[in-house]
PDB file of C-alpha atoms in Angstrom:
ATOM      1  CA  GLN Y   1     104.412  90.831  89.671  1.00 92.00           C
ATOM      2  CA  VAL Y   2     105.313  94.312  89.253  1.00 95.00           C
ATOM      3  CA  GLN Y   3     108.342  95.429  91.213  1.00 97.00           C
ATOM      4  CA  LEU Y   4     110.719  98.779  91.868  1.00 98.00           C
ATOM      5  CA  GLN Y   5     113.987  98.449  93.588  1.00 98.00           C
ATOM      6  CA  GLU Y   6     115.739 101.900  94.158  1.00 98.00           C
ATOM      7  CA  SER Y   7     119.587 102.007  94.161  1.00 97.00           C
ATOM      8  CA  GLY Y   8     122.068 104.938  95.065  1.00 94.00           C
ATOM      9  CA  PRO Y   9     124.272 106.355  97.614  1.00 95.00           C
ATOM     10  CA  GLY Y  10     123.171 106.207 101.301  1.00 94.00           C
ATOM     11  CA  LEU Y  11     125.374 108.833 102.374  1.00 97.00           C
ATOM     12  CA  VAL Y  12     125.549 112.641 100.557  1.00 98.00           C
ATOM     13  CA  LYS Y  13     127.701 115.344 101.580  1.00 97.00           C
ATOM     14  CA  PRO Y  14     126.080 118.965 102.016  1.00 97.00           C
ATOM     15  CA  SER Y  15     126.008 120.547  98.627  1.00 97.00           C
ATOM     16  CA  GLU Y  16     126.392 117.552  96.499  1.00 97.00           C
ATOM     17  CA  THR Y  17     123.808 116.210  94.272  1.00 98.00           C
ATOM     18  CA  LEU Y  18     122.224 112.889  94.708  1.00 98.00           C
ATOM     19  CA  SER Y  19     121.735 110.233  91.816  1.00 98.00           C
ATOM     20  CA  LEU Y  20     119.087 107.782  92.790  1.00 98.00           C
ATOM     21  CA  THR Y  21     117.664 105.155  90.093  1.00 98.00           C
ATOM     22  CA  CYS Y  22     114.575 102.960  90.077  1.00 98.00           C
ATOM     23  CA  SER Y  23     114.461  99.767  88.438  1.00 98.00           C
ATOM     24  CA  VAL Y  24     111.344  98.051  87.272  1.00 97.00           C
ATOM     25  CA  SER Y  25     110.666  94.709  86.551  1.00 96.00           C
ATOM     26  CA  GLY Y  26     107.183  92.586  85.901  1.00 94.00           C
ATOM     27  CA  ASP Y  27     106.345  95.621  84.150  1.00 91.00           C
ATOM     28  CA  SER Y  28     107.280  97.670  81.176  1.00 91.00           C
ATOM     29  CA  ILE Y  29     107.899 101.459  81.768  1.00 93.00           C
ATOM     30  CA  ASN Y  30     106.806 102.682  78.810  1.00 90.00           C
ATOM     31  CA  THR Y  31     103.039 103.141  79.950  1.00 86.00           C
ATOM     32  CA  TYR Y  32     102.005 104.994  83.181  1.00 92.00           C
ATOM     33  CA  TYR Y  33     103.720 107.715  85.116  1.00 96.00           C
ATOM     34  CA  TRP Y  34     106.363 107.010  87.275  1.00 97.00           C
ATOM     35  CA  SER Y  35     106.730 108.968  90.625  1.00 98.00           C
ATOM     36  CA  TRP Y  36     109.403 109.754  93.385  1.00 98.00           C
ATOM     37  CA  ILE Y  37     108.368 110.327  97.006  1.00 98.00           C
ATOM     38  CA  ARG Y  38     110.264 110.959 100.008  1.00 98.00           C
ATOM     39  CA  GLN Y  39     109.579 110.553 103.847  1.00 98.00           C
ATOM     40  CA  SER Y  40     111.311 112.388 106.483  1.00 94.00           C
ATOM     41  CA  ALA Y  41     110.568 112.451 109.925  1.00 81.00           C
ATOM     42  CA  GLY Y  42     109.604 116.188 110.088  1.00 69.00           C
ATOM     43  CA  LYS Y  43     107.704 116.382 106.790  1.00 72.00           C
ATOM     44  CA  GLY Y  44     105.987 113.027 106.438  1.00 87.00           C
ATOM     45  CA  LEU Y  45     105.494 111.827 102.817  1.00 97.00           C
ATOM     46  CA  GLU Y  46     106.577 114.269 100.140  1.00 97.00           C
ATOM     47  CA  TRP Y  47     105.943 114.151  96.516  1.00 98.00           C
ATOM     48  CA  ILE Y  48     108.949 114.877  94.862  1.00 98.00           C
ATOM     49  CA  GLY Y  49     107.673 114.339  91.257  1.00 98.00           C
ATOM     50  CA  ARG Y  50     107.374 112.286  88.064  1.00 98.00           C
ATOM     51  CA  ILE Y  51     108.234 111.232  84.473  1.00 97.00           C
ATOM     52  CA  TYR Y  52     106.429 109.602  81.688  1.00 95.00           C
ATOM     53  CA  THR Y  53     108.582 108.032  79.006  1.00 88.00           C
ATOM     54  CA  SER Y  54     107.683 110.766  76.360  1.00 88.00           C
ATOM     55  CA  GLY Y  55     109.585 112.655  78.880  1.00 87.00           C
ATOM     56  CA  THR Y  56     107.298 114.884  80.051  1.00 94.00           C
ATOM     57  CA  THR Y  57     107.885 115.902  83.849  1.00 96.00           C
ATOM     58  CA  ASN Y  58     105.792 116.940  86.647  1.00 97.00           C
ATOM     59  CA  TYR Y  59     107.814 118.663  89.301  1.00 98.00           C
ATOM     60  CA  ASN Y  60     106.874 119.746  93.194  1.00 98.00           C
ATOM     61  CA  PRO Y  61     107.509 123.432  93.014  1.00 97.00           C
ATOM     62  CA  SER Y  62     108.982 123.698  96.348  1.00 96.00           C
ATOM     63  CA  LEU Y  63     112.186 121.482  94.515  1.00 97.00           C
ATOM     64  CA  LYS Y  64     111.772 122.062  91.204  1.00 94.00           C
ATOM     65  CA  SER Y  65     115.096 124.297  90.871  1.00 95.00           C
ATOM     66  CA  ARG Y  66     117.217 121.056  91.890  1.00 97.00           C
ATOM     67  CA  VAL Y  67     115.095 118.306  90.550  1.00 98.00           C
ATOM     68  CA  SER Y  68     115.288 116.379  87.524  1.00 97.00           C
ATOM     69  CA  MET Y  69     114.191 113.026  86.346  1.00 97.00           C
ATOM     70  CA  SER Y  70     114.839 110.941  83.127  1.00 96.00           C
ATOM     71  CA  VAL Y  71     113.886 107.553  82.022  1.00 95.00           C
ATOM     72  CA  ASP Y  72     115.940 104.549  80.301  1.00 94.00           C
ATOM     73  CA  MET Y  73     113.421 102.342  78.280  1.00 92.00           C
ATOM     74  CA  SER Y  74     116.262 100.006  77.287  1.00 93.00           C
ATOM     75  CA  LYS Y  75     117.017  99.287  80.936  1.00 95.00           C
ATOM     76  CA  ASN Y  76     113.567  99.515  82.055  1.00 95.00           C
ATOM     77  CA  GLN Y  77     114.603 102.318  84.666  1.00 96.00           C
ATOM     78  CA  PHE Y  78     114.029 105.591  85.701  1.00 97.00           C
ATOM     79  CA  SER Y  79     116.205 108.400  87.861  1.00 97.00           C
ATOM     80  CA  LEU Y  80     116.040 111.047  90.057  1.00 98.00           C
ATOM     81  CA  ARG Y  81     118.714 113.945  90.785  1.00 98.00           C
ATOM     82  CA  LEU Y  82     118.650 116.287  93.584  1.00 98.00           C
ATOM     83  CA  THR Y  83     121.387 118.871  93.355  1.00 98.00           C
ATOM     84  CA  SER Y  84     122.376 121.274  96.278  1.00 98.00           C
ATOM     85  CA  MET Y  85     121.746 118.564  99.026  1.00 98.00           C
ATOM     86  CA  THR Y  86     121.489 119.763 102.886  1.00 97.00           C
ATOM     87  CA  ALA Y  87     120.732 118.006 105.707  1.00 95.00           C
ATOM     88  CA  ALA Y  88     117.093 118.899 105.412  1.00 94.00           C
ATOM     89  CA  ASP Y  89     116.939 116.635 102.405  1.00 96.00           C
ATOM     90  CA  THR Y  90     117.886 113.610 104.555  1.00 96.00           C
ATOM     91  CA  ALA Y  91     114.660 111.261 104.048  1.00 97.00           C
ATOM     92  CA  VAL Y  92     113.728 107.320 102.830  1.00 97.00           C
ATOM     93  CA  TYR Y  93     113.241 108.125  99.154  1.00 98.00           C
ATOM     94  CA  TYR Y  94     110.789 105.887  97.361  1.00 98.00           C
ATOM     95  CA  CYS Y  95     110.033 105.299  93.679  1.00 98.00           C
ATOM     96  CA  ALA Y  96     106.526 104.081  92.540  1.00 98.00           C
ATOM     97  CA  ARG Y  97     104.271 103.381  89.871  1.00 97.00           C
ATOM     98  CA  ASP Y  98     102.132 106.411  89.156  1.00 97.00           C
ATOM     99  CA  GLN Y  99      98.586 105.382  87.644  1.00 96.00           C
ATOM    100  CA  GLY Y 100      96.606 108.900  87.010  1.00 94.00           C
ATOM    101  CA  GLY Y 101      98.157 109.861  90.516  1.00 96.00           C
ATOM    102  CA  GLN Y 102      97.122 106.657  92.292  1.00 97.00           C
ATOM    103  CA  LEU Y 103     100.520 105.159  93.567  1.00 98.00           C
ATOM    104  CA  ASN Y 104     100.133 101.409  93.139  1.00 97.00           C
ATOM    105  CA  TYR Y 105     103.296  99.730  93.203  1.00 97.00           C
ATOM    106  CA  TRP Y 106     106.240 101.087  95.368  1.00 98.00           C
ATOM    107  CA  GLY Y 107     109.617 100.505  96.117  1.00 98.00           C
ATOM    108  CA  GLN Y 108     111.052  99.510  99.261  1.00 98.00           C
ATOM    109  CA  GLY Y 109     112.709 102.857  99.761  1.00 97.00           C
ATOM    110  CA  THR Y 110     116.441 103.821 100.195  1.00 98.00           C
ATOM    111  CA  LEU Y 111     117.825 106.018 103.489  1.00 97.00           C
ATOM    112  CA  VAL Y 112     119.866 109.204 102.194  1.00 97.00           C
ATOM    113  CA  THR Y 113     121.862 110.732 104.668  1.00 97.00           C
ATOM    114  CA  VAL Y 114     123.300 114.202 104.566  1.00 97.00           C
ATOM    115  CA  SER Y 115     125.960 114.793 106.422  1.00 97.00           C
ATOM    116  CA  SER Y 116     129.782 115.293 105.855  1.00 95.00           C
TER     117      SER Y 116
ATOM    118  CA  ASP L   1      99.324 123.194  96.907  1.00 97.00           C
ATOM    119  CA  ILE L   2      96.151 121.402  98.019  1.00 98.00           C
ATOM    120  CA  GLN L   3      96.306 120.512 102.112  1.00 98.00           C
ATOM    121  CA  MET L   4      95.113 117.453 103.229  1.00 98.00           C
ATOM    122  CA  THR L   5      94.218 117.306 106.834  1.00 98.00           C
ATOM    123  CA  GLN L   6      93.813 114.011 108.907  1.00 98.00           C
ATOM    124  CA  SER L   7      91.837 113.259 112.103  1.00 98.00           C
ATOM    125  CA  PRO L   8      93.002 112.426 114.410  1.00 97.00           C
ATOM    126  CA  SER L   9      96.487 111.952 114.094  1.00 96.00           C
ATOM    127  CA  SER L  10      96.384 108.928 116.221  1.00 97.00           C
ATOM    128  CA  LEU L  11      93.966 106.688 117.609  1.00 97.00           C
ATOM    129  CA  SER L  12      94.210 103.055 120.140  1.00 97.00           C
ATOM    130  CA  ALA L  13      91.846 100.548 119.328  1.00 97.00           C
ATOM    131  CA  SER L  14      91.152  97.078 120.175  1.00 97.00           C
ATOM    132  CA  VAL L  15      90.987  94.018 117.773  1.00 97.00           C
ATOM    133  CA  GLY L  16      86.995  93.915 116.574  1.00 97.00           C
ATOM    134  CA  ASP L  17      86.910  97.622 116.920  1.00 97.00           C
ATOM    135  CA  ARG L  18      85.098  99.603 113.967  1.00 98.00           C
ATOM    136  CA  VAL L  19      87.978 102.172 113.412  1.00 98.00           C
ATOM    137  CA  THR L  20      87.096 105.541 111.463  1.00 98.00           C
ATOM    138  CA  ILE L  21      89.608 108.178 110.072  1.00 98.00           C
ATOM    139  CA  THR L  22      88.803 111.512 108.357  1.00 98.00           C
ATOM    140  CA  CYS L  23      90.524 113.700 105.810  1.00 98.00           C
ATOM    141  CA  ARG L  24      89.683 116.897 104.646  1.00 98.00           C
ATOM    142  CA  ALA L  25      91.135 118.399 101.834  1.00 98.00           C
ATOM    143  CA  SER L  26      91.636 122.381 101.303  1.00 98.00           C
ATOM    144  CA  GLN L  27      89.664 122.543  98.336  1.00 98.00           C
ATOM    145  CA  SER L  28      87.531 120.334  96.042  1.00 98.00           C
ATOM    146  CA  ILE L  29      89.166 117.069  94.982  1.00 98.00           C
ATOM    147  CA  SER L  30      86.038 115.437  93.498  1.00 96.00           C
ATOM    148  CA  SER L  31      86.664 111.849  94.013  1.00 97.00           C
ATOM    149  CA  TYR L  32      90.620 112.117  93.497  1.00 98.00           C
ATOM    150  CA  LEU L  33      91.599 110.813  96.957  1.00 98.00           C
ATOM    151  CA  ASN L  34      93.695 107.638  98.016  1.00 98.00           C
ATOM    152  CA  TRP L  35      94.268 106.104 100.965  1.00 98.00           C
ATOM    153  CA  TYR L  36      97.664 104.379 102.310  1.00 98.00           C
ATOM    154  CA  GLN L  37      98.672 101.756 104.941  1.00 98.00           C
ATOM    155  CA  GLN L  38     102.064 102.050 105.979  1.00 96.00           C
ATOM    156  CA  LYS L  39     103.673  99.817 108.429  1.00 96.00           C
ATOM    157  CA  ALA L  40     107.078 100.374 110.126  1.00 93.00           C
ATOM    158  CA  GLY L  41     110.178 100.263 107.808  1.00 93.00           C
ATOM    159  CA  LYS L  42     107.980  99.210 104.923  1.00 96.00           C
ATOM    160  CA  ALA L  43     106.496 101.280 102.167  1.00 97.00           C
ATOM    161  CA  PRO L  44     103.178 102.772 101.895  1.00 97.00           C
ATOM    162  CA  LYS L  45     100.583 100.259 100.563  1.00 98.00           C
ATOM    163  CA  LEU L  46      97.386 101.445  98.288  1.00 98.00           C
ATOM    164  CA  LEU L  47      94.533 100.431 100.076  1.00 98.00           C
ATOM    165  CA  ILE L  48      91.907 102.654  98.624  1.00 98.00           C
ATOM    166  CA  TYR L  49      91.686 104.723  95.199  1.00 98.00           C
ATOM    167  CA  ALA L  50      89.223 106.946  93.902  1.00 98.00           C
ATOM    168  CA  ALA L  51      87.739 107.680  97.291  1.00 98.00           C
ATOM    169  CA  SER L  52      86.102 104.305  97.520  1.00 98.00           C
ATOM    170  CA  SER L  53      87.513 101.395  95.339  1.00 98.00           C
ATOM    171  CA  LEU L  54      88.916  99.062  96.910  1.00 98.00           C
ATOM    172  CA  GLN L  55      92.676  98.167  95.407  1.00 97.00           C
ATOM    173  CA  SER L  56      92.679  94.465  94.181  1.00 96.00           C
ATOM    174  CA  GLY L  57      93.766  92.029  97.275  1.00 96.00           C
ATOM    175  CA  VAL L  58      92.807  94.849  99.915  1.00 98.00           C
ATOM    176  CA  PRO L  59      90.401  93.181 102.687  1.00 97.00           C
ATOM    177  CA  SER L  60      86.792  94.171 101.825  1.00 97.00           C
ATOM    178  CA  ARG L  61      86.658  95.527 105.807  1.00 98.00           C
ATOM    179  CA  PHE L  62      88.385  98.344 104.392  1.00 98.00           C
ATOM    180  CA  SER L  63      86.069 100.868 102.841  1.00 98.00           C
ATOM    181  CA  GLY L  64      86.138 104.530 101.784  1.00 98.00           C
ATOM    182  CA  SER L  65      83.819 107.201 101.071  1.00 98.00           C
ATOM    183  CA  GLY L  66      83.165 110.910 100.338  1.00 98.00           C
ATOM    184  CA  SER L  67      83.634 113.272  97.611  1.00 96.00           C
ATOM    185  CA  GLU L  68      84.577 117.291  97.050  1.00 97.00           C
ATOM    186  CA  THR L  69      86.374 118.112 100.644  1.00 98.00           C
ATOM    187  CA  ASP L  70      85.793 115.685 103.077  1.00 98.00           C
ATOM    188  CA  PHE L  71      86.574 111.969 103.140  1.00 98.00           C
ATOM    189  CA  THR L  72      86.566 108.773 105.423  1.00 98.00           C
ATOM    190  CA  LEU L  73      88.324 105.640 105.447  1.00 98.00           C
ATOM    191  CA  THR L  74      86.690 102.861 107.845  1.00 98.00           C
ATOM    192  CA  ILE L  75      87.985  99.644 108.775  1.00 98.00           C
ATOM    193  CA  SER L  76      84.987  97.672 109.765  1.00 98.00           C
ATOM    194  CA  SER L  77      86.672  95.339 112.398  1.00 97.00           C
ATOM    195  CA  LEU L  78      90.079  95.853 113.034  1.00 98.00           C
ATOM    196  CA  GLN L  79      92.786  92.815 112.526  1.00 98.00           C
ATOM    197  CA  PRO L  80      95.573  92.548 114.426  1.00 97.00           C
ATOM    198  CA  GLU L  81      97.503  93.060 110.768  1.00 97.00           C
ATOM    199  CA  ASP L  82      95.788  96.280 110.693  1.00 98.00           C
ATOM    200  CA  PHE L  83      97.800  98.432 113.223  1.00 97.00           C
ATOM    201  CA  ALA L  84      99.771 100.798 111.157  1.00 97.00           C
ATOM    202  CA  THR L  85      99.868 104.479 110.235  1.00 96.00           C
ATOM    203  CA  TYR L  86      97.313 105.610 107.244  1.00 98.00           C
ATOM    204  CA  TYR L  87      97.562 108.231 105.098  1.00 98.00           C
ATOM    205  CA  CYS L  88      95.357 109.854 102.489  1.00 98.00           C
ATOM    206  CA  GLN L  89      96.559 111.426  99.467  1.00 98.00           C
ATOM    207  CA  GLN L  90      94.913 113.455  96.530  1.00 98.00           C
ATOM    208  CA  SER L  91      95.347 112.618  92.791  1.00 98.00           C
ATOM    209  CA  ASP L  92      93.368 116.010  91.864  1.00 98.00           C
ATOM    210  CA  THR L  93      96.075 118.192  90.834  1.00 97.00           C
ATOM    211  CA  THR L  94     100.075 118.008  90.919  1.00 96.00           C
ATOM    212  CA  PRO L  95     101.990 118.399  93.470  1.00 98.00           C
ATOM    213  CA  LEU L  96     100.178 115.287  94.762  1.00 98.00           C
ATOM    214  CA  THR L  97      99.915 115.784  98.343  1.00 98.00           C
ATOM    215  CA  PHE L  98      99.499 113.815 101.684  1.00 98.00           C
ATOM    216  CA  GLY L  99      97.892 113.967 104.722  1.00 98.00           C
ATOM    217  CA  GLY L 100      99.926 114.050 108.070  1.00 96.00           C
ATOM    218  CA  GLY L 101      98.610 110.240 108.885  1.00 96.00           C
ATOM    219  CA  THR L 102      96.885 108.399 111.393  1.00 97.00           C
ATOM    220  CA  LYS L 103      98.900 105.729 113.600  1.00 96.00           C
ATOM    221  CA  VAL L 104      96.593 103.543 115.033  1.00 98.00           C
ATOM    222  CA  ASP L 105      98.063 101.296 117.669  1.00 96.00           C
ATOM    223  CA  VAL L 106      96.611  98.881 120.526  1.00 93.00           C
ATOM    224  CA  LYS L 107      94.561 100.043 123.024  1.00 92.00           C
TER     225      LYS L 107
END
């Protein structure tokens, strides 16, 4: 059974960088795309971007200047970095397996709050 | 970006009711449309992909239809576990985009 688990800090200060990791079990990360999505009360579900194991990435243009993603095949993990965090980035962040744009397995989500 | 518009934003229904939710895309997306169910405090769960294909393990009372710009999710007979929020999402082009959600609550 495919399982994903997000990990990272729950609190980030304004202007700092968020780093989250998604650990995948029950499937090799060496297939499919792997996406990050966030959900805030104000903006609903927002797709942040995705990465393939080749290193190919697609980012949401609205966040592209601040986002980077990476994959660690040896650990079966992929990661998200989001720079220059503001209160508007406060949200629940999810990772998901992305099969041609179909997000068929999701992590449980991790709440990230931006506050000093 | 492709804009996804769902209606209604909320509805009240009873167990056994037939429920229909609509989703409209701002441009043609062929059949690249997916539906998700989200319960409070949980991650979204894929119900329908490619407009009308039922994800493995999802009850057959859920069905999807439509193409191009207009899509529908139907629950043929609402069950207690179906009270939740439903989202459509297009996978035609990046960025992937979601509708604003339809909350189904108890009448």
